[in-house]
Coordinates of C-alpha atoms in Angstrom, one line a residue:
Chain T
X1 CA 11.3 -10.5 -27.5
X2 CA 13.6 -12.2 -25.2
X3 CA 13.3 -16.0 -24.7
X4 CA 11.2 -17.1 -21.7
X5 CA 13.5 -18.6 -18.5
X6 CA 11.9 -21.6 -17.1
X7 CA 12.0 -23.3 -13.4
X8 CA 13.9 -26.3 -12.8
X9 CA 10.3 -28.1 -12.4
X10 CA 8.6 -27.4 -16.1
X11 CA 8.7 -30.8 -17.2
X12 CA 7.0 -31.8 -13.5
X13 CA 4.8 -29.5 -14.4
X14 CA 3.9 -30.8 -18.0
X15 CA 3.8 -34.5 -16.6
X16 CA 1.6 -33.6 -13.9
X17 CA -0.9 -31.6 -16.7
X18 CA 0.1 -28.1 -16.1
X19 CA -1.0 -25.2 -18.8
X20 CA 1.6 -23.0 -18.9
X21 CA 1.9 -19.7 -19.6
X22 CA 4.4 -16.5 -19.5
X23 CA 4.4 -14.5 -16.6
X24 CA 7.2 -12.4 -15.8
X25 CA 9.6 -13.4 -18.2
X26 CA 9.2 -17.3 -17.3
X27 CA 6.9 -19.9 -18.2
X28 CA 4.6 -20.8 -15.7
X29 CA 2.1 -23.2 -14.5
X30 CA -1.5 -21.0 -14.3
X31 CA -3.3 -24.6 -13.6
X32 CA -3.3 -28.3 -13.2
X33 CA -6.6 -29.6 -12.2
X34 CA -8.4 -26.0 -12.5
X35 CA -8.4 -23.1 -10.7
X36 CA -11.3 -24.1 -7.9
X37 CA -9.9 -27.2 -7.3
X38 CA -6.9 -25.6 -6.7
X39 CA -7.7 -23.2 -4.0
X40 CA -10.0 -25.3 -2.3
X41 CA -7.7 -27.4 -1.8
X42 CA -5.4 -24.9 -0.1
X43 CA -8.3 -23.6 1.8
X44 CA -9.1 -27.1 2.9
X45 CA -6.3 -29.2 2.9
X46 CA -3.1 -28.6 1.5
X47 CA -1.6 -27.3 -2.1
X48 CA 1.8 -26.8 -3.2
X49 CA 3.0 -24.0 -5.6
X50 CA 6.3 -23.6 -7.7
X51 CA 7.2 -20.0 -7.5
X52 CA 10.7 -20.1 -8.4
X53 CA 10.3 -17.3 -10.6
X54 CA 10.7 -14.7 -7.3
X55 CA 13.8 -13.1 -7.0
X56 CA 16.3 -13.2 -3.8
X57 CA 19.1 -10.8 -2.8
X58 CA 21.8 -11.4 -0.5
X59 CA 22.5 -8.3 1.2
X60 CA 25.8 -8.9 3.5
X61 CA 28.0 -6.6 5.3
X62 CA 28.0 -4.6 8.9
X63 CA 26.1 -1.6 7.1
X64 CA 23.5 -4.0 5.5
X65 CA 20.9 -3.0 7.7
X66 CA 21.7 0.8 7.3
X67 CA 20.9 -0.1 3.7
X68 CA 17.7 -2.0 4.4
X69 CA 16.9 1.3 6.4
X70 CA 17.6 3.9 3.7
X71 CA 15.6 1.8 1.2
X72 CA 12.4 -0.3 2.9
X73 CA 9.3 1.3 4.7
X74 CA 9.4 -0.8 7.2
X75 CA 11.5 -1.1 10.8
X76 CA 14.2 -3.9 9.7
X77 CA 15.6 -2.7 13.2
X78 CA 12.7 -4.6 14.5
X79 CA 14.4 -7.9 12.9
X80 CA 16.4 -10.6 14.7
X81 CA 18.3 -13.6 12.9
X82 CA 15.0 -16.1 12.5
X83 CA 12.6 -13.4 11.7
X84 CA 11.2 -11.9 8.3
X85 CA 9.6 -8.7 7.8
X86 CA 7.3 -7.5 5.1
X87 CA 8.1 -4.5 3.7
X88 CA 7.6 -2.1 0.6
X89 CA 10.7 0.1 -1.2
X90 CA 9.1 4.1 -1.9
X91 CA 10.5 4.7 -5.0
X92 CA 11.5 8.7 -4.4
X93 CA 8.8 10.2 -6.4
X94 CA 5.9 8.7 -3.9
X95 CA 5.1 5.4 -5.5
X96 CA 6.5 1.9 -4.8
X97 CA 9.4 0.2 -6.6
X98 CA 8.4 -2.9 -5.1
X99 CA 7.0 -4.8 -1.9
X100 CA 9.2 -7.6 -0.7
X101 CA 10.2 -9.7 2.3
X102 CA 13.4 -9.2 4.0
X103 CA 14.8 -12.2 6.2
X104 CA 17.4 -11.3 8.2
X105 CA 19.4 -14.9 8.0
X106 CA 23.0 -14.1 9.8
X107 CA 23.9 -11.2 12.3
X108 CA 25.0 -8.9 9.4
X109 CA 23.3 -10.6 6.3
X110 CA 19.4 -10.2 4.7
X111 CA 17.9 -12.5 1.7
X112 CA 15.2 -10.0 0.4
X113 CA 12.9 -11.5 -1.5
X114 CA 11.3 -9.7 -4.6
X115 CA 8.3 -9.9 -7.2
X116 CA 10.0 -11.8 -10.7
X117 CA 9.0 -9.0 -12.6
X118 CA 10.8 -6.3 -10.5
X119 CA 14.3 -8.1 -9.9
X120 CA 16.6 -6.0 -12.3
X121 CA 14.5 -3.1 -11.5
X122 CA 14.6 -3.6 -7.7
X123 CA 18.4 -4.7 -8.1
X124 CA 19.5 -1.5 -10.0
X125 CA 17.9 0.8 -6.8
X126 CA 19.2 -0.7 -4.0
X127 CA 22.5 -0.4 -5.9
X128 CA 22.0 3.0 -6.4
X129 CA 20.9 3.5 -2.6
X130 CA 24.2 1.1 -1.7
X131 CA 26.8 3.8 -0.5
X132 CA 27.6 2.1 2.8
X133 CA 29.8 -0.9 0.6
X134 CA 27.2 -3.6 1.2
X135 CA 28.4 -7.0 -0.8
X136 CA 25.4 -7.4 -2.4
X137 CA 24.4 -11.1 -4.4
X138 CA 21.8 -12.2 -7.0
X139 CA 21.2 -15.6 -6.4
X140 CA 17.1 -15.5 -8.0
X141 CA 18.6 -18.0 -11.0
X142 CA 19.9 -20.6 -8.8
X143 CA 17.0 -20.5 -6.1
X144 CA 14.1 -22.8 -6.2
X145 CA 11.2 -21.8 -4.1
X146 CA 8.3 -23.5 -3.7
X147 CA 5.1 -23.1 -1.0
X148 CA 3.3 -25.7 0.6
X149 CA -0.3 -23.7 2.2
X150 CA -3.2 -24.8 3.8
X151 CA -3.9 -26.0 7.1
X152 CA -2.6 -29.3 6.3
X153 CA 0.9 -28.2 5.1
X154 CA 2.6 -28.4 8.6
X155 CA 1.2 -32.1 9.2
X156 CA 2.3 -33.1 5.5
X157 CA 5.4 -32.3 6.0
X158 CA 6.3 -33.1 9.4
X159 CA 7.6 -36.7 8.2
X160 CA 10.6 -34.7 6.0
X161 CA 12.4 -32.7 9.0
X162 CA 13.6 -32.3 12.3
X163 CA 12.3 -28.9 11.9
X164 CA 9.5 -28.3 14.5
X165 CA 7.2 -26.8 11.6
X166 CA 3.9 -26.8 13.9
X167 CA 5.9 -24.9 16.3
X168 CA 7.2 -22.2 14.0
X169 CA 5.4 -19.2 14.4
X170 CA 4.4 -17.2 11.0
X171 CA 7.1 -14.4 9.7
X172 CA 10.1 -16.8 10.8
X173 CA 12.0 -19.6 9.6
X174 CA 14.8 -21.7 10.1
X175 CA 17.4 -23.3 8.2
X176 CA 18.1 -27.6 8.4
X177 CA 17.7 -30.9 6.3
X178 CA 14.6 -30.8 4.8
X179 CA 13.7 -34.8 2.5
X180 CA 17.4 -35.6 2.7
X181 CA 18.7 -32.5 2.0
X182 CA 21.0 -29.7 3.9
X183 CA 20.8 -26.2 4.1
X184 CA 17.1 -25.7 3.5
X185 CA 15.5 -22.9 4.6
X186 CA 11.5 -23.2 5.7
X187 CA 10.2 -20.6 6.6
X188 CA 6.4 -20.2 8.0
X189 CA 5.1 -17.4 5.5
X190 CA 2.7 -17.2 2.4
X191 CA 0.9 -15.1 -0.3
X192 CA -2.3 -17.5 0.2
X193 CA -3.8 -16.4 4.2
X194 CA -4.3 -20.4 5.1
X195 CA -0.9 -21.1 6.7
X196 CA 1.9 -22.9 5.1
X197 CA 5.6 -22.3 4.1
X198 CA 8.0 -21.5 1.7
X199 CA 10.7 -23.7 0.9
X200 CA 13.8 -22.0 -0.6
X201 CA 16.9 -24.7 -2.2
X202 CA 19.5 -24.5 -4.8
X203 CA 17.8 -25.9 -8.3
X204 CA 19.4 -29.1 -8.5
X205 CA 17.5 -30.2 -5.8
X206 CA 13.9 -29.4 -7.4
X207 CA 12.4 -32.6 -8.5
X208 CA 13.7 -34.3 -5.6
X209 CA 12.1 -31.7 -2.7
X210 CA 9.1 -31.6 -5.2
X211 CA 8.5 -35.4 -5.2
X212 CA 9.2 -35.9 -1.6
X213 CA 6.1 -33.7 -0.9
X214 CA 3.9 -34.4 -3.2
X215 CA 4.2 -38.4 -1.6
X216 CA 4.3 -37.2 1.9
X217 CA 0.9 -34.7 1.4
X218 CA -1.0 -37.7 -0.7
X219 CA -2.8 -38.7 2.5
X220 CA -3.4 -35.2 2.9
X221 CA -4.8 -34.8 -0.4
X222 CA -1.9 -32.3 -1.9
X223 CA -2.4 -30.7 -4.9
X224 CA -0.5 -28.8 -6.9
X225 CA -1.8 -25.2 -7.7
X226 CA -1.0 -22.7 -10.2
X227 CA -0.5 -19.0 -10.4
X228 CA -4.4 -18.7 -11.1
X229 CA -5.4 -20.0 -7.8
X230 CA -2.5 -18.5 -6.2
X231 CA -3.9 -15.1 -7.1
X232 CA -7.6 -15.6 -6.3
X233 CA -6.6 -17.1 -2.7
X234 CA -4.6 -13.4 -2.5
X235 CA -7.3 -11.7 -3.7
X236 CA -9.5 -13.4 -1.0
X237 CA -7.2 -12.0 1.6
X238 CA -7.0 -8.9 0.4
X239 CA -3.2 -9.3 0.1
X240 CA -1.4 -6.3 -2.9
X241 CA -0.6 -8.0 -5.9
X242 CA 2.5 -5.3 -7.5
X243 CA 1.5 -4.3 -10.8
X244 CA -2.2 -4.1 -9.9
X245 CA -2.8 -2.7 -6.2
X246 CA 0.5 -1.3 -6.0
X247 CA 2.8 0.0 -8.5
X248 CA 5.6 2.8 -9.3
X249 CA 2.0 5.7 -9.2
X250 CA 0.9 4.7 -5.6
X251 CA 2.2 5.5 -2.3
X252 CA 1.9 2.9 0.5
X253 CA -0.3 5.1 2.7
X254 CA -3.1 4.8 -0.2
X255 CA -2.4 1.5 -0.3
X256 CA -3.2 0.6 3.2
X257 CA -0.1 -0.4 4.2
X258 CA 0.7 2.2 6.5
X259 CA 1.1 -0.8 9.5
X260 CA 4.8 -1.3 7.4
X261 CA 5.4 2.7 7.0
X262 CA 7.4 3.5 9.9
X263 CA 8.4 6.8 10.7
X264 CA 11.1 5.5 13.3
X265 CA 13.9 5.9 11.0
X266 CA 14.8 8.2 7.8
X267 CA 14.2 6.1 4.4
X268 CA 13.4 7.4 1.2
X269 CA 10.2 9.3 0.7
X270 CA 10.3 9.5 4.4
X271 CA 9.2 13.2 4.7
X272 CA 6.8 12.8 1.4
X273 CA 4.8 9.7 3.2
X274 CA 4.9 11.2 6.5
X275 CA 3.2 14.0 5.4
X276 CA 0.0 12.5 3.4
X277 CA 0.1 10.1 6.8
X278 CA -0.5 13.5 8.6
X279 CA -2.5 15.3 6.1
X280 CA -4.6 12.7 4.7
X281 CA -4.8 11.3 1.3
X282 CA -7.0 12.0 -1.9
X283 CA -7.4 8.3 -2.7
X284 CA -7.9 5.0 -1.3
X285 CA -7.1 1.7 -2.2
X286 CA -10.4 -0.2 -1.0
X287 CA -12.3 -3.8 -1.4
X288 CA -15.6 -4.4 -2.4
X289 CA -17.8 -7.3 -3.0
X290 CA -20.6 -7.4 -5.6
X291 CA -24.3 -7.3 -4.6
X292 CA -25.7 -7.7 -7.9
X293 CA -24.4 -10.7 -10.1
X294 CA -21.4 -9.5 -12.1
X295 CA -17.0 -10.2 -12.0
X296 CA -15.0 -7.1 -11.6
X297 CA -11.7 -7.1 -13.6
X298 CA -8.8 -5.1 -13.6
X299 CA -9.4 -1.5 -15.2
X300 CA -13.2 -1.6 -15.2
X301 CA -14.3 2.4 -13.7
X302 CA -16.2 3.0 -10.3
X303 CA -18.7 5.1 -9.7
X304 CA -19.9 6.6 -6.3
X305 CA -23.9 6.6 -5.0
X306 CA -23.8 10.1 -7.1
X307 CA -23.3 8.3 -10.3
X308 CA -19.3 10.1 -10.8
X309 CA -16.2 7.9 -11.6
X310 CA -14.1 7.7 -8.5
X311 CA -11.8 5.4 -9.6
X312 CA -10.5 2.1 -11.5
X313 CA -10.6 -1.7 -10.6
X314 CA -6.9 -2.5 -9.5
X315 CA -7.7 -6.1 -8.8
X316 CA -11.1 -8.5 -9.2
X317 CA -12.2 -12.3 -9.6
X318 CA -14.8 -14.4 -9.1
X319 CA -14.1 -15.6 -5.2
X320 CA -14.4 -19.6 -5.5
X321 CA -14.7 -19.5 -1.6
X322 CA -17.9 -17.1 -1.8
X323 CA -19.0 -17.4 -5.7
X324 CA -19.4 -14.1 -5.6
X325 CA -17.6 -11.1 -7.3
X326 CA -14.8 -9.8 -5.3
X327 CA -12.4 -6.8 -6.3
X328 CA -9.8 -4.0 -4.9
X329 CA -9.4 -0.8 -6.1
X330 CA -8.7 3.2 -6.0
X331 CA -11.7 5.5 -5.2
X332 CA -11.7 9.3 -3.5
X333 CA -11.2 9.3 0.1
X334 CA -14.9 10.8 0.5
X335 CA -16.4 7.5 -1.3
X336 CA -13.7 5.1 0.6
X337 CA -16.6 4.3 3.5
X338 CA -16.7 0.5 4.6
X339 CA -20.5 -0.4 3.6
X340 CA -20.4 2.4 0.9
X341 CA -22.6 1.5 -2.0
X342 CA -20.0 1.3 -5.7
X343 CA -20.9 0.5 -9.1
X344 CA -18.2 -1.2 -11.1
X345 CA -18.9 -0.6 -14.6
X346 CA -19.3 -4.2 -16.5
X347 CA -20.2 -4.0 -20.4
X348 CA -21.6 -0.8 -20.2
X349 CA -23.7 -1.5 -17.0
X350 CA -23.2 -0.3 -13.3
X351 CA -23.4 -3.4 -11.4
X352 CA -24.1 -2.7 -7.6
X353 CA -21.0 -3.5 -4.9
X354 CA -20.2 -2.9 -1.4
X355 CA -17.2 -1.7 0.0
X356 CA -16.1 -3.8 2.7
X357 CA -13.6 -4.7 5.2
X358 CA -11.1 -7.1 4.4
X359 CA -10.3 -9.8 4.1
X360 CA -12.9 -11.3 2.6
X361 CA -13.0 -14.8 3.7
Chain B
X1 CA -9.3 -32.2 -26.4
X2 CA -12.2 -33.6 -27.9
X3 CA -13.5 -32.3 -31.9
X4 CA -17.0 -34.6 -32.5
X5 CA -16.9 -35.2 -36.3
X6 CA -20.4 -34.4 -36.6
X7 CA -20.5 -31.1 -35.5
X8 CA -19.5 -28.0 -38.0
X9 CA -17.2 -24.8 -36.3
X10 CA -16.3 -21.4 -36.1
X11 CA -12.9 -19.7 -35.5
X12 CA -14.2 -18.5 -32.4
X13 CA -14.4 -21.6 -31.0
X14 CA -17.9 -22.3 -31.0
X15 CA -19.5 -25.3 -32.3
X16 CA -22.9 -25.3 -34.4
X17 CA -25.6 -29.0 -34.9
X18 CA -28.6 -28.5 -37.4
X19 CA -31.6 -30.2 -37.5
X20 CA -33.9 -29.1 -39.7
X21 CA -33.7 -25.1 -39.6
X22 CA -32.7 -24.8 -35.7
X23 CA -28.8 -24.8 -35.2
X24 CA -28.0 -25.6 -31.5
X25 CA -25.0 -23.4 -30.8
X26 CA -22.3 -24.0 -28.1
X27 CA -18.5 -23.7 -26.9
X28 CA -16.0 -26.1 -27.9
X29 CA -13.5 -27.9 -25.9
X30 CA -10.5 -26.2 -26.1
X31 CA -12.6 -23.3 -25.5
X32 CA -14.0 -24.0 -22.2
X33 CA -10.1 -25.3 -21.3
X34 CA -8.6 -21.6 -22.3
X35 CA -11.2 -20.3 -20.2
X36 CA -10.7 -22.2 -17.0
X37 CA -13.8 -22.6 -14.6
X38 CA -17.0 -20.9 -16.1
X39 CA -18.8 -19.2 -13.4
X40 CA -21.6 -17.6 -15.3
X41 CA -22.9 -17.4 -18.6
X42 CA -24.9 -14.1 -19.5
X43 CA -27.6 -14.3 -22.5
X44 CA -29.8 -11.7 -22.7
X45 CA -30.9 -11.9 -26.2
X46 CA -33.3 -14.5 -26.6
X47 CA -35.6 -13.9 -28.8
X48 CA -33.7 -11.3 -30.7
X49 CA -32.5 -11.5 -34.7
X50 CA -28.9 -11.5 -34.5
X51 CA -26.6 -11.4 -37.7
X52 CA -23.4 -13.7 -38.1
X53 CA -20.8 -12.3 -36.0
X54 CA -23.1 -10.5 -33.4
X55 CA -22.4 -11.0 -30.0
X56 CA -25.4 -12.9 -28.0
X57 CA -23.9 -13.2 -25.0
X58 CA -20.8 -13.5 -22.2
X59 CA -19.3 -16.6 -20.7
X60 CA -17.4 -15.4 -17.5
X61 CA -15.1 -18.1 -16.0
X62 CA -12.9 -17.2 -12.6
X63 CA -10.0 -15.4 -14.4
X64 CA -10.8 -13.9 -17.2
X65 CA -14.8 -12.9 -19.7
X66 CA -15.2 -13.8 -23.7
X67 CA -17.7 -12.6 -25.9
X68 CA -19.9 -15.1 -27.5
X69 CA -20.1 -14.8 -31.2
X70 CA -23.6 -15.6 -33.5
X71 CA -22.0 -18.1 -35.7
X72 CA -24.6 -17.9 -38.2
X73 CA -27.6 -15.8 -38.6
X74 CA -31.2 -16.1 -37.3
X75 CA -33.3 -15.6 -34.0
X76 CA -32.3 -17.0 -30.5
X77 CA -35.4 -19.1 -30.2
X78 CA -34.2 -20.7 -26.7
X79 CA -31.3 -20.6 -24.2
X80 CA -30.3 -23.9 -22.2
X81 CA -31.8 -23.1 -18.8
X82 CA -29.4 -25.3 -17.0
X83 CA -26.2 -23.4 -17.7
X84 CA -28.0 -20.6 -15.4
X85 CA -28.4 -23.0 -12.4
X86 CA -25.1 -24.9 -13.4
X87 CA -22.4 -23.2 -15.1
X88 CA -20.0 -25.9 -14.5
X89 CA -21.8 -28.1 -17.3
X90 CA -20.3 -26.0 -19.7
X91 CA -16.7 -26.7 -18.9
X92 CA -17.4 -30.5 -18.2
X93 CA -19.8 -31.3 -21.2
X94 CA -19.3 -28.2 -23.6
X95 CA -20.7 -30.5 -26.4
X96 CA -23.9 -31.9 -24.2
X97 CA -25.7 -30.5 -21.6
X98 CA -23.1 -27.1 -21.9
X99 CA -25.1 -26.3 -25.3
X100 CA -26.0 -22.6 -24.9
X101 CA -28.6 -21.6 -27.9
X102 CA -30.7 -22.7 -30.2
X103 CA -31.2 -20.3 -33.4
X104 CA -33.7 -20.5 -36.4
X105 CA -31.9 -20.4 -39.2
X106 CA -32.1 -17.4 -41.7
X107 CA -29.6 -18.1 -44.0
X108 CA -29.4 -21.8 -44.5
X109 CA -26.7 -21.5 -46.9
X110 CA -24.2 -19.7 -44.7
X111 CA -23.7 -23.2 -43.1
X112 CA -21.2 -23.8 -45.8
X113 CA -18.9 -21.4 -44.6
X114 CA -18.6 -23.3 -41.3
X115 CA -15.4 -25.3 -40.5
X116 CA -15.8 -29.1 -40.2
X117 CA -13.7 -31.2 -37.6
X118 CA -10.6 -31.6 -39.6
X119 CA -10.3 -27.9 -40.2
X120 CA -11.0 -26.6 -36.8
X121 CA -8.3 -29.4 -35.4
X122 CA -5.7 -27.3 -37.8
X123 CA -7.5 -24.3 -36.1
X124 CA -6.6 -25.2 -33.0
X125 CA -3.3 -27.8 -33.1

């Protein structure tokens, strides 16, 4: 087994009473306080996360976007410097190599922005895709990142910048001195659907920018939060997770993220996806919420109102915002109905759920 | 992480009290920590004989579900109402008011095999 990578914050995260754990090759903070604490306070107020385990790419050259084309779902024509796009790569046998966010930070260079877990795997494709001489850079091992969400973020850290952050409007960023230090880049973006940003520095500035918040959002009650609340505040949105709702078996119209297939361009799988967008798809990535009491977890079967499997749990929690079972998963198109009855099988029982329209809170 | 020296263990993480041939049965400390936030705890077995090493019920916290394991054998005579209403007791007084059973002893001697609070601390450190 290879040795776990850590952030330049683990022993902030020890002092402050972290439980760490491996994720992804690096050893993470799941919680501080606990989980509900956690996400209620980025619901509420403000919480601040240290996911420097993401990987970014620096994609620079006049042809960079030609290979952003050939490779993303998405429109990055659509992009201006300032802006980000979210985005999935088709992996040229239908399924997803990985979602990702593509910030278009000079006139001919991109940061793309990928899942930890994906970055030699995402690295080795677009290299394979790159026959237009694109200078392309790794800099994930030197990048810290950390986001700051809830509807308290922007007033938190409006004492650290110049940067108009209640201005900035969501999928854009900007670049400036952010607690005493240059070349920040903020942008207005998040994984948690309650506002924020993400904060991306080199790692010898960690503790400092990490410090400097958490003082500036004590008024506001800042908190840090772990990769446990992280992913039940996802969950609640309905947001993918890659590796559960997505992964290298399904295709981005099952997914429900057909709003970032755009057949305005040629990509890969271009002619593959256009064609189940036409035709229709077998399967459907949908959300449900539990009417009986019972927590859906990932690979627990569903059954339709006629008792027959019709799929698996992809993603599920307890919702702290609801206290109620929430989940995501993969049933036939014919069972995919918002208000449809399902029955997640839990310990042998089929507990009663309700597919529904997301997100959930 | 807190290991009462009055209290005997299992390597499941459960902690057992006896007085007189009742055994009040619960979740230790660094139990309800691995498990994060308990949001419900299923028992469905009261009144049942269970053998050592039966499951009597399921603790499901936010992230993740555990089994619940009879440490010793006997029928579940009661089950702490208040973990229905309040499953949060169980993560912030696992040792108190987070008890979860009470069993009548069959096998008084199987107490022996328990782990005191020295050897569950080795358990666990």
């Amino acid at each position: 087994m290879t040795e776990l990578k850590s952030t330049a914050l683990k022993d902030i995260h020890l002092a402050a009473g972290a439980k760490m754990v491996p994720f992804a090759g690096y050893e993470m903070p799941i919680q501080y306080s606990g989980l509900t604490d956690e996400h209620l306070a980025v619901r509420n107020g403000v919480g601040m996360f240290d996911v420097s385990h993401m990987g970014e790419f620096i994609l620079r050259g006049s042809k960079a976007i030609d290979l952003i084309q050939k490779i993303s779902s998405n429109d990055a024509e659509k992009l201006e410097k300032g802006k980000i796009q979210y985005s999935c790569m088709p992996n040229g046998r239908g399924g997803i190599v990985d979602d990702l966010l593509i910030y278009q930070v000079e006139d001919d260079a991109y940061m793309l922005v990928v899942n930890a877990s994906n970055i030699q795997k995402d690295w080795q494709w677009i290299e394979s895709h790159n026959s237009f001489g694109v200078q392309m850079q790794d800099i994930s091992d030197r990048t810290s990142l950390l986001a700051v969400q809830g509807p308290k973020a922007a007033e938190a850290l409006l004492g650290l910048t110049d940067m108009e952050l209640a201005e900035m409007k969501y999928y854009t960023f900007q670049k400036g001195t952010f607690a005493g230090i240059e070349n920040v880049l903020v942008s207005a973006t998040g994984y948690t659907g309650s506002g924020g940003f993400e904060i991306y520095f080199e790692n010898q500035h960690a503790e400092k920018i990490w410090n400097a918040i958490m003082e500036a959002g004590m008024p506001f009650g800042i908190k840090p939060a772990g990769l446990g609340a992280r992913d039940t505040l996802r969950l609640e949105k309905g947001f993918c997770l890659y590796g559960n709702d997505i992964t290298d078996e399904t295709s981005p119209i099952e997914a429900g993220l057909s709003w970032i297939t755009k057949f305005t361009k040629d990509f890969v799988d271009h002619k593959y996806l256009k064609k189940q967008k036409e035709n229709g798809v077998s399967r459907k990535l949908v959300a449900f919420k539990m009417i009986d009491r019972g927590i859906p977890r990932q690979h627990y079967p569903l059954f339709n109102e006629e008792d027959e499997q019709t799929g698996e749990v992809t993603s599920g929690t307890s919702s702290p915002s609801l206290k109620l079972g929430i989940g995501m998963g993969y049933v036939k198109t014919a069972d995919a109905k918002i208000g449809n009855s399902i029955f997640v099988e839990v310990r042998g029982k089929k507990v009663k759920a309700e597919i529904v329209k997301l997100p959930f809170v | 992480m807190k290991i009462p020296a009055e209290l005997k263990y299992t390597k499941d993480h459960e902690w057992v009290s006896v007085d007189g041939d009742i055994a009040t049965v619960g979740i230790t400390d660094f139990a309800q920590g691995e498990l994060g936030d308990v949001v419900y705890v299923e028992i469905e077995t009261e009144g049942d004989e269970l053998d050592e090493g039966e499951v009597f019920g399921t603790v499901e916290a936010v992230k993740t579900v555990s089994d619940l394991f009879m440490p010793v054998s006997g029928e579940v005579v009661e089950v702490n109402e208040k973990i229905e209403s309040e499953p949060e007791v169980v993560n912030d007084d696992p040792y108190g008011e987070g008890w979860m059973i009470k069993v009548k002893l069959s096998d008084a001697g199987q107490l022996d095999s328990l782990l005191d609070a020295s050897a569950y601390e080795s358990e666990v450190g």
